[in-house]
Short mmCIF file of N, CA and C in Angstrom, two decimals:
data_model
loop_
_atom_site.label_atom_id
_atom_site.label_comp_id
_atom_site.label_asym_id
_atom_site.label_seq_id
_atom_site.Cartn_x
_atom_site.Cartn_y
_atom_site.Cartn_z
N MET Y 1 -0.96 -12.39 18.62
CA MET Y 1 -0.03 -12.69 19.68
C MET Y 1 0.34 -11.39 20.37
N SER Y 2 0.22 -11.35 21.64
CA SER Y 2 0.45 -10.14 22.42
C SER Y 2 1.85 -10.15 23.02
N THR Y 3 2.45 -8.97 23.04
CA THR Y 3 3.78 -8.84 23.63
C THR Y 3 3.62 -8.40 25.07
N PRO Y 4 4.60 -8.71 25.93
CA PRO Y 4 4.47 -8.29 27.32
C PRO Y 4 4.49 -6.76 27.41
N ALA Y 5 3.72 -6.24 28.35
CA ALA Y 5 3.64 -4.79 28.53
C ALA Y 5 5.01 -4.24 28.91
N ALA Y 6 5.32 -3.08 28.38
CA ALA Y 6 6.61 -2.45 28.64
C ALA Y 6 6.59 -1.81 30.02
N ALA Y 7 7.77 -1.74 30.61
CA ALA Y 7 7.91 -1.01 31.87
C ALA Y 7 7.84 0.48 31.54
N LEU Y 8 7.03 1.19 32.28
CA LEU Y 8 6.86 2.62 32.02
C LEU Y 8 7.76 3.43 32.94
N PRO Y 9 8.22 4.56 32.52
CA PRO Y 9 8.03 5.21 31.22
C PRO Y 9 8.92 4.59 30.14
N VAL Y 10 8.48 4.74 28.90
CA VAL Y 10 9.23 4.25 27.75
C VAL Y 10 9.15 5.30 26.64
N THR Y 11 10.24 5.45 25.90
CA THR Y 11 10.29 6.41 24.79
C THR Y 11 10.80 5.72 23.55
N TRP Y 12 10.11 5.98 22.44
CA TRP Y 12 10.55 5.48 21.14
C TRP Y 12 10.91 6.67 20.27
N SER Y 13 12.04 6.56 19.59
CA SER Y 13 12.44 7.61 18.65
C SER Y 13 13.36 7.00 17.61
N PRO Y 14 13.37 7.57 16.40
CA PRO Y 14 14.28 7.07 15.36
C PRO Y 14 15.71 7.52 15.66
N ARG Y 15 16.42 6.72 16.42
CA ARG Y 15 17.75 7.10 16.91
C ARG Y 15 18.76 7.33 15.79
N ARG Y 16 18.69 6.50 14.75
CA ARG Y 16 19.64 6.69 13.65
C ARG Y 16 19.52 8.07 13.04
N ASN Y 17 18.30 8.55 12.92
CA ASN Y 17 18.10 9.91 12.40
C ASN Y 17 18.84 10.92 13.26
N ARG Y 18 18.71 10.80 14.57
CA ARG Y 18 19.37 11.74 15.48
C ARG Y 18 20.88 11.61 15.39
N TYR Y 19 21.37 10.37 15.31
CA TYR Y 19 22.82 10.17 15.23
C TYR Y 19 23.42 10.82 13.99
N VAL Y 20 22.64 10.89 12.93
CA VAL Y 20 23.11 11.52 11.70
C VAL Y 20 22.86 13.02 11.72
N LEU Y 21 21.65 13.42 12.11
CA LEU Y 21 21.25 14.82 11.99
C LEU Y 21 21.93 15.75 12.99
N LEU Y 22 22.10 15.33 14.22
CA LEU Y 22 22.69 16.24 15.21
C LEU Y 22 24.13 16.64 14.86
N PRO Y 23 25.01 15.69 14.54
CA PRO Y 23 26.35 16.11 14.10
C PRO Y 23 26.32 16.91 12.80
N LEU Y 24 25.42 16.55 11.88
CA LEU Y 24 25.30 17.28 10.63
C LEU Y 24 24.93 18.74 10.88
N CYS Y 25 24.04 18.97 11.82
CA CYS Y 25 23.64 20.35 12.17
C CYS Y 25 24.85 21.15 12.68
N ALA Y 26 25.65 20.53 13.51
CA ALA Y 26 26.84 21.21 14.02
C ALA Y 26 27.81 21.51 12.87
N VAL Y 27 27.98 20.56 11.98
CA VAL Y 27 28.88 20.76 10.83
C VAL Y 27 28.36 21.90 9.94
N LEU Y 28 27.07 21.95 9.72
CA LEU Y 28 26.50 23.02 8.90
C LEU Y 28 26.79 24.40 9.48
N VAL Y 29 26.59 24.55 10.77
CA VAL Y 29 26.87 25.85 11.41
C VAL Y 29 28.35 26.19 11.27
N ILE Y 30 29.21 25.24 11.51
CA ILE Y 30 30.66 25.48 11.42
C ILE Y 30 31.06 25.84 9.99
N VAL Y 31 30.59 25.07 9.02
CA VAL Y 31 30.96 25.31 7.61
C VAL Y 31 30.48 26.68 7.15
N PHE Y 32 29.25 27.02 7.43
CA PHE Y 32 28.73 28.31 6.99
C PHE Y 32 29.44 29.47 7.71
N THR Y 33 29.81 29.27 8.96
CA THR Y 33 30.55 30.30 9.69
C THR Y 33 31.95 30.47 9.11
N VAL Y 34 32.62 29.37 8.83
CA VAL Y 34 33.97 29.44 8.23
C VAL Y 34 33.88 30.10 6.85
N LEU Y 35 32.87 29.73 6.07
CA LEU Y 35 32.71 30.36 4.75
C LEU Y 35 32.50 31.87 4.88
N ALA Y 36 31.74 32.28 5.88
CA ALA Y 36 31.51 33.72 6.09
C ALA Y 36 32.81 34.44 6.43
N VAL Y 37 33.69 33.77 7.13
CA VAL Y 37 34.96 34.39 7.52
C VAL Y 37 35.94 34.43 6.34
N ILE Y 38 35.98 33.39 5.52
CA ILE Y 38 36.99 33.33 4.46
C ILE Y 38 36.52 33.89 3.12
N LEU Y 39 35.32 34.46 3.09
CA LEU Y 39 34.83 35.05 1.84
C LEU Y 39 35.75 36.18 1.40
N PRO Y 40 35.78 36.46 0.10
CA PRO Y 40 36.64 37.55 -0.39
C PRO Y 40 36.28 38.88 0.27
N ALA Y 41 37.22 39.79 0.26
CA ALA Y 41 37.07 41.09 0.93
C ALA Y 41 35.92 41.92 0.35
N ASN Y 42 35.55 41.69 -0.90
CA ASN Y 42 34.48 42.49 -1.49
C ASN Y 42 33.08 42.09 -0.99
N TRP Y 43 32.96 41.05 -0.18
CA TRP Y 43 31.68 40.68 0.42
C TRP Y 43 31.44 41.57 1.64
N HIS Y 44 30.25 42.08 1.77
CA HIS Y 44 29.91 42.99 2.87
C HIS Y 44 29.61 42.22 4.16
N THR Y 45 29.57 42.96 5.24
CA THR Y 45 29.26 42.36 6.55
C THR Y 45 27.87 41.73 6.53
N ASN Y 46 26.92 42.38 5.86
CA ASN Y 46 25.57 41.80 5.77
C ASN Y 46 25.59 40.44 5.06
N ASP Y 47 26.39 40.33 4.01
CA ASP Y 47 26.50 39.06 3.29
C ASP Y 47 27.08 37.97 4.19
N ARG Y 48 28.08 38.34 4.95
CA ARG Y 48 28.70 37.38 5.86
C ARG Y 48 27.72 36.95 6.96
N ALA Y 49 26.98 37.93 7.49
CA ALA Y 49 26.00 37.62 8.53
C ALA Y 49 24.92 36.70 7.98
N MET Y 50 24.47 36.96 6.75
CA MET Y 50 23.44 36.11 6.15
C MET Y 50 23.96 34.69 5.89
N MET Y 51 25.25 34.57 5.64
CA MET Y 51 25.84 33.24 5.45
C MET Y 51 25.75 32.46 6.77
N VAL Y 52 26.05 33.11 7.88
CA VAL Y 52 25.95 32.45 9.18
C VAL Y 52 24.49 32.13 9.50
N VAL Y 53 23.60 33.09 9.24
CA VAL Y 53 22.17 32.86 9.48
C VAL Y 53 21.66 31.69 8.64
N SER Y 54 22.14 31.57 7.41
CA SER Y 54 21.74 30.45 6.55
C SER Y 54 22.15 29.12 7.18
N GLY Y 55 23.36 29.06 7.69
CA GLY Y 55 23.81 27.85 8.38
C GLY Y 55 22.95 27.53 9.58
N LEU Y 56 22.58 28.56 10.33
CA LEU Y 56 21.71 28.35 11.50
C LEU Y 56 20.32 27.88 11.08
N LEU Y 57 19.80 28.42 9.99
CA LEU Y 57 18.48 28.00 9.50
C LEU Y 57 18.50 26.53 9.04
N PHE Y 58 19.54 26.16 8.29
CA PHE Y 58 19.65 24.76 7.86
C PHE Y 58 19.78 23.84 9.08
N ALA Y 59 20.56 24.26 10.05
CA ALA Y 59 20.70 23.46 11.28
C ALA Y 59 19.37 23.37 12.01
N GLY Y 60 18.60 24.45 12.01
CA GLY Y 60 17.29 24.44 12.66
C GLY Y 60 16.35 23.44 12.02
N VAL Y 61 16.38 23.35 10.70
CA VAL Y 61 15.56 22.36 10.00
C VAL Y 61 16.02 20.95 10.37
N GLY Y 62 17.32 20.76 10.44
CA GLY Y 62 17.85 19.45 10.84
C GLY Y 62 17.42 19.06 12.24
N LEU Y 63 17.47 20.03 13.15
CA LEU Y 63 17.03 19.76 14.53
C LEU Y 63 15.54 19.44 14.58
N MET Y 64 14.76 20.12 13.75
CA MET Y 64 13.33 19.84 13.68
C MET Y 64 13.09 18.41 13.18
N LEU Y 65 13.87 17.96 12.23
CA LEU Y 65 13.73 16.60 11.70
C LEU Y 65 14.18 15.55 12.72
N ALA Y 66 15.05 15.93 13.65
CA ALA Y 66 15.55 15.00 14.67
C ALA Y 66 14.64 14.95 15.89
N ARG Y 67 13.61 15.76 15.94
CA ARG Y 67 12.76 15.94 17.11
C ARG Y 67 11.75 14.82 17.41
N PRO Y 68 11.19 14.12 16.42
CA PRO Y 68 10.08 13.19 16.70
C PRO Y 68 10.42 12.10 17.72
N ARG Y 69 9.43 11.86 18.60
CA ARG Y 69 9.52 10.77 19.58
C ARG Y 69 8.12 10.50 20.09
N VAL Y 70 7.95 9.34 20.68
CA VAL Y 70 6.70 8.96 21.33
C VAL Y 70 7.09 8.47 22.72
N SER Y 71 6.50 9.08 23.74
CA SER Y 71 6.79 8.71 25.12
C SER Y 71 5.52 8.27 25.81
N ALA Y 72 5.60 7.15 26.51
CA ALA Y 72 4.45 6.64 27.26
C ALA Y 72 4.82 6.58 28.74
N ASP Y 73 3.89 7.00 29.58
CA ASP Y 73 4.06 6.90 31.02
C ASP Y 73 2.75 6.45 31.65
N GLU Y 74 2.68 6.45 32.96
CA GLU Y 74 1.49 5.97 33.65
C GLU Y 74 0.21 6.71 33.25
N ASN Y 75 0.32 8.00 32.90
CA ASN Y 75 -0.86 8.81 32.65
C ASN Y 75 -1.27 8.91 31.19
N GLY Y 76 -0.39 8.51 30.27
CA GLY Y 76 -0.74 8.60 28.87
C GLY Y 76 0.47 8.62 27.95
N VAL Y 77 0.28 9.21 26.78
CA VAL Y 77 1.29 9.21 25.73
C VAL Y 77 1.54 10.65 25.28
N THR Y 78 2.81 10.97 25.09
CA THR Y 78 3.18 12.26 24.51
C THR Y 78 3.76 11.99 23.13
N VAL Y 79 3.15 12.59 22.12
CA VAL Y 79 3.61 12.44 20.73
C VAL Y 79 4.27 13.76 20.33
N VAL Y 80 5.56 13.69 20.05
CA VAL Y 80 6.31 14.86 19.60
C VAL Y 80 6.63 14.64 18.13
N ASN Y 81 6.05 15.46 17.26
CA ASN Y 81 6.31 15.37 15.84
C ASN Y 81 7.24 16.52 15.43
N PHE Y 82 7.37 16.78 14.15
CA PHE Y 82 8.34 17.76 13.67
C PHE Y 82 8.16 19.14 14.28
N VAL Y 83 6.91 19.62 14.32
CA VAL Y 83 6.66 20.98 14.77
C VAL Y 83 5.85 21.00 16.07
N ARG Y 84 4.91 20.09 16.20
CA ARG Y 84 3.99 20.13 17.33
C ARG Y 84 4.15 18.90 18.21
N SER Y 85 3.67 19.05 19.44
CA SER Y 85 3.59 17.90 20.32
C SER Y 85 2.19 17.86 20.94
N ARG Y 86 1.78 16.67 21.31
CA ARG Y 86 0.44 16.52 21.87
C ARG Y 86 0.47 15.46 22.96
N ARG Y 87 -0.19 15.76 24.05
CA ARG Y 87 -0.30 14.85 25.18
C ARG Y 87 -1.67 14.18 25.12
N LEU Y 88 -1.70 12.85 25.20
CA LEU Y 88 -2.94 12.09 25.13
C LEU Y 88 -3.07 11.22 26.38
N ALA Y 89 -4.25 11.23 26.98
CA ALA Y 89 -4.53 10.28 28.05
C ALA Y 89 -4.79 8.92 27.41
N TRP Y 90 -4.56 7.86 28.13
CA TRP Y 90 -4.71 6.52 27.56
C TRP Y 90 -6.07 6.29 26.92
N PRO Y 91 -7.19 6.70 27.56
CA PRO Y 91 -8.50 6.43 26.94
C PRO Y 91 -8.74 7.19 25.64
N GLU Y 92 -7.94 8.22 25.35
CA GLU Y 92 -8.12 8.98 24.11
C GLU Y 92 -7.66 8.19 22.89
N ILE Y 93 -6.82 7.19 23.08
CA ILE Y 93 -6.28 6.41 21.96
C ILE Y 93 -7.13 5.16 21.79
N VAL Y 94 -7.73 5.04 20.60
CA VAL Y 94 -8.60 3.90 20.31
C VAL Y 94 -7.81 2.75 19.68
N ARG Y 95 -6.91 3.09 18.75
CA ARG Y 95 -6.19 2.05 18.00
C ARG Y 95 -4.81 2.58 17.60
N VAL Y 96 -3.85 1.65 17.52
CA VAL Y 96 -2.50 1.94 17.04
C VAL Y 96 -2.34 1.20 15.71
N ASN Y 97 -2.07 1.95 14.63
CA ASN Y 97 -1.97 1.36 13.30
C ASN Y 97 -0.56 1.51 12.72
N LEU Y 98 -0.04 0.42 12.18
CA LEU Y 98 1.18 0.45 11.38
C LEU Y 98 0.98 -0.57 10.27
N ARG Y 99 0.40 -0.10 9.17
CA ARG Y 99 0.14 -0.98 8.04
C ARG Y 99 1.35 -0.98 7.10
N ALA Y 100 1.44 -2.00 6.27
CA ALA Y 100 2.51 -2.08 5.28
C ALA Y 100 2.48 -0.83 4.41
N GLY Y 101 3.61 -0.19 4.27
CA GLY Y 101 3.72 1.00 3.45
C GLY Y 101 3.51 2.30 4.20
N ASP Y 102 3.01 2.24 5.44
CA ASP Y 102 2.85 3.46 6.24
C ASP Y 102 4.22 4.02 6.61
N PRO Y 103 4.40 5.34 6.53
CA PRO Y 103 5.70 5.92 6.88
C PRO Y 103 5.93 5.97 8.38
N TRP Y 104 4.85 5.90 9.17
CA TRP Y 104 4.96 5.91 10.63
C TRP Y 104 3.65 5.42 11.23
N VAL Y 105 3.64 5.27 12.53
CA VAL Y 105 2.44 4.81 13.24
C VAL Y 105 1.38 5.90 13.19
N ILE Y 106 0.14 5.48 13.03
CA ILE Y 106 -1.02 6.38 13.08
C ILE Y 106 -1.87 5.96 14.28
N LEU Y 107 -2.21 6.92 15.11
CA LEU Y 107 -3.07 6.67 16.26
C LEU Y 107 -4.49 7.12 15.92
N ASP Y 108 -5.45 6.22 16.04
CA ASP Y 108 -6.86 6.59 15.90
C ASP Y 108 -7.33 7.05 17.27
N LEU Y 109 -7.94 8.22 17.32
CA LEU Y 109 -8.33 8.82 18.59
C LEU Y 109 -9.83 8.73 18.82
N ALA Y 110 -10.23 8.82 20.07
CA ALA Y 110 -11.63 8.68 20.46
C ALA Y 110 -12.52 9.75 19.85
N ASP Y 111 -11.96 10.92 19.50
CA ASP Y 111 -12.77 11.99 18.91
C ASP Y 111 -12.97 11.81 17.41
N GLY Y 112 -12.51 10.69 16.86
CA GLY Y 112 -12.70 10.40 15.44
C GLY Y 112 -11.58 10.87 14.54
N THR Y 113 -10.58 11.52 15.09
CA THR Y 113 -9.44 11.98 14.30
C THR Y 113 -8.29 10.99 14.40
N SER Y 114 -7.26 11.25 13.63
CA SER Y 114 -6.05 10.43 13.66
C SER Y 114 -4.86 11.34 13.96
N LEU Y 115 -3.83 10.76 14.53
CA LEU Y 115 -2.61 11.51 14.84
C LEU Y 115 -1.42 10.68 14.41
N ALA Y 116 -0.56 11.28 13.59
CA ALA Y 116 0.69 10.61 13.20
C ALA Y 116 1.63 10.60 14.38
N ALA Y 117 2.22 9.45 14.63
CA ALA Y 117 3.23 9.30 15.68
C ALA Y 117 4.56 9.03 14.97
N VAL Y 118 5.20 10.11 14.51
CA VAL Y 118 6.38 10.01 13.65
C VAL Y 118 7.57 9.37 14.37
N GLY Y 119 7.55 9.37 15.68
CA GLY Y 119 8.64 8.78 16.45
C GLY Y 119 8.78 7.28 16.28
N ILE Y 120 7.74 6.62 15.78
CA ILE Y 120 7.81 5.18 15.49
C ILE Y 120 7.63 5.03 13.99
N GLN Y 121 8.75 4.76 13.29
CA GLN Y 121 8.71 4.69 11.84
C GLN Y 121 9.57 3.55 11.31
N PRO Y 122 9.05 2.82 10.32
CA PRO Y 122 9.79 1.71 9.74
C PRO Y 122 11.11 2.11 9.08
N ALA Y 123 11.24 3.35 8.65
CA ALA Y 123 12.49 3.79 8.01
C ALA Y 123 13.67 3.67 8.97
N ALA Y 124 13.41 3.72 10.24
CA ALA Y 124 14.48 3.61 11.24
C ALA Y 124 14.75 2.15 11.61
N GLY Y 125 14.05 1.23 11.00
CA GLY Y 125 14.21 -0.20 11.27
C GLY Y 125 12.84 -0.84 11.35
N ARG Y 126 12.50 -1.63 10.37
CA ARG Y 126 11.15 -2.20 10.26
C ARG Y 126 10.78 -3.05 11.47
N GLU Y 127 11.65 -3.96 11.87
CA GLU Y 127 11.33 -4.84 13.01
C GLU Y 127 11.20 -4.04 14.30
N GLN Y 128 12.07 -3.05 14.49
CA GLN Y 128 11.96 -2.19 15.68
C GLN Y 128 10.63 -1.47 15.69
N ALA Y 129 10.22 -0.95 14.54
CA ALA Y 129 8.95 -0.21 14.45
C ALA Y 129 7.77 -1.13 14.74
N ILE Y 130 7.80 -2.34 14.22
CA ILE Y 130 6.71 -3.29 14.46
C ILE Y 130 6.65 -3.64 15.95
N THR Y 131 7.79 -3.89 16.56
CA THR Y 131 7.83 -4.20 17.99
C THR Y 131 7.32 -3.03 18.81
N ALA Y 132 7.76 -1.81 18.47
CA ALA Y 132 7.31 -0.62 19.20
C ALA Y 132 5.81 -0.41 19.04
N ALA Y 133 5.30 -0.59 17.82
CA ALA Y 133 3.87 -0.42 17.58
C ALA Y 133 3.06 -1.45 18.35
N ARG Y 134 3.54 -2.68 18.38
CA ARG Y 134 2.83 -3.73 19.14
C ARG Y 134 2.86 -3.42 20.64
N THR Y 135 3.99 -2.98 21.13
CA THR Y 135 4.10 -2.64 22.55
C THR Y 135 3.16 -1.49 22.90
N LEU Y 136 3.15 -0.45 22.06
CA LEU Y 136 2.24 0.68 22.29
C LEU Y 136 0.79 0.21 22.21
N ARG Y 137 0.48 -0.64 21.24
CA ARG Y 137 -0.88 -1.17 21.11
C ARG Y 137 -1.29 -1.93 22.37
N ASP Y 138 -0.39 -2.76 22.89
CA ASP Y 138 -0.69 -3.52 24.10
C ASP Y 138 -0.89 -2.59 25.30
N LEU Y 139 -0.08 -1.55 25.38
CA LEU Y 139 -0.25 -0.57 26.46
C LEU Y 139 -1.59 0.15 26.34
N VAL Y 140 -1.97 0.51 25.13
CA VAL Y 140 -3.27 1.17 24.90
C VAL Y 140 -4.40 0.21 25.28
N ASP Y 141 -4.29 -1.05 24.87
CA ASP Y 141 -5.34 -2.02 25.20
C ASP Y 141 -5.44 -2.21 26.72
N GLU Y 142 -4.30 -2.30 27.36
CA GLU Y 142 -4.27 -2.54 28.82
C GLU Y 142 -4.74 -1.33 29.61
N ARG Y 143 -4.22 -0.15 29.28
CA ARG Y 143 -4.48 1.04 30.09
C ARG Y 143 -5.68 1.84 29.62
N GLY Y 144 -5.94 1.80 28.32
CA GLY Y 144 -7.07 2.57 27.80
C GLY Y 144 -8.41 2.01 28.22
N THR Y 145 -8.55 0.69 28.15
CA THR Y 145 -9.83 0.08 28.48
C THR Y 145 -10.05 0.04 29.99
N ALA Y 146 -8.98 0.00 30.76
CA ALA Y 146 -9.11 -0.06 32.22
C ALA Y 146 -9.70 1.24 32.77
N ARG Y 147 -9.55 2.34 32.03
CA ARG Y 147 -9.99 3.65 32.54
C ARG Y 147 -11.18 4.20 31.78
N ARG Y 148 -11.68 3.46 30.79
CA ARG Y 148 -12.83 3.93 30.00
C ARG Y 148 -14.12 3.77 30.74
#
């Protein structure tokens, strides 16, 4: 059963992750900064600075975890994962996979490789992920074959 094609552009991302991680990152920076200020007098300036840097590093990891998304527009798909992002033209995507137990959508590419699309993941809501995967699959079927 095919779902109606989505109006482009469309972006999928695990919003709950962002709602939790972004405020948490701010709290981490604040807590580590306050700790650096209220440390006993026998702590050196370097120790205090490293405490703030630690908070910034933890926040950076949190921001990296909040980064994944998948965006589709008229020209193709942009997959933004934890560290890297990749732009794909529609014909480059052969298949969209979301099997039971998969942590996120896997895109099979025309060059024989696969690409994880972490922005669509069942952990953020199974039904949402299935709907997003089906919509992306329908877009790939509609736009990929039309330009091949």
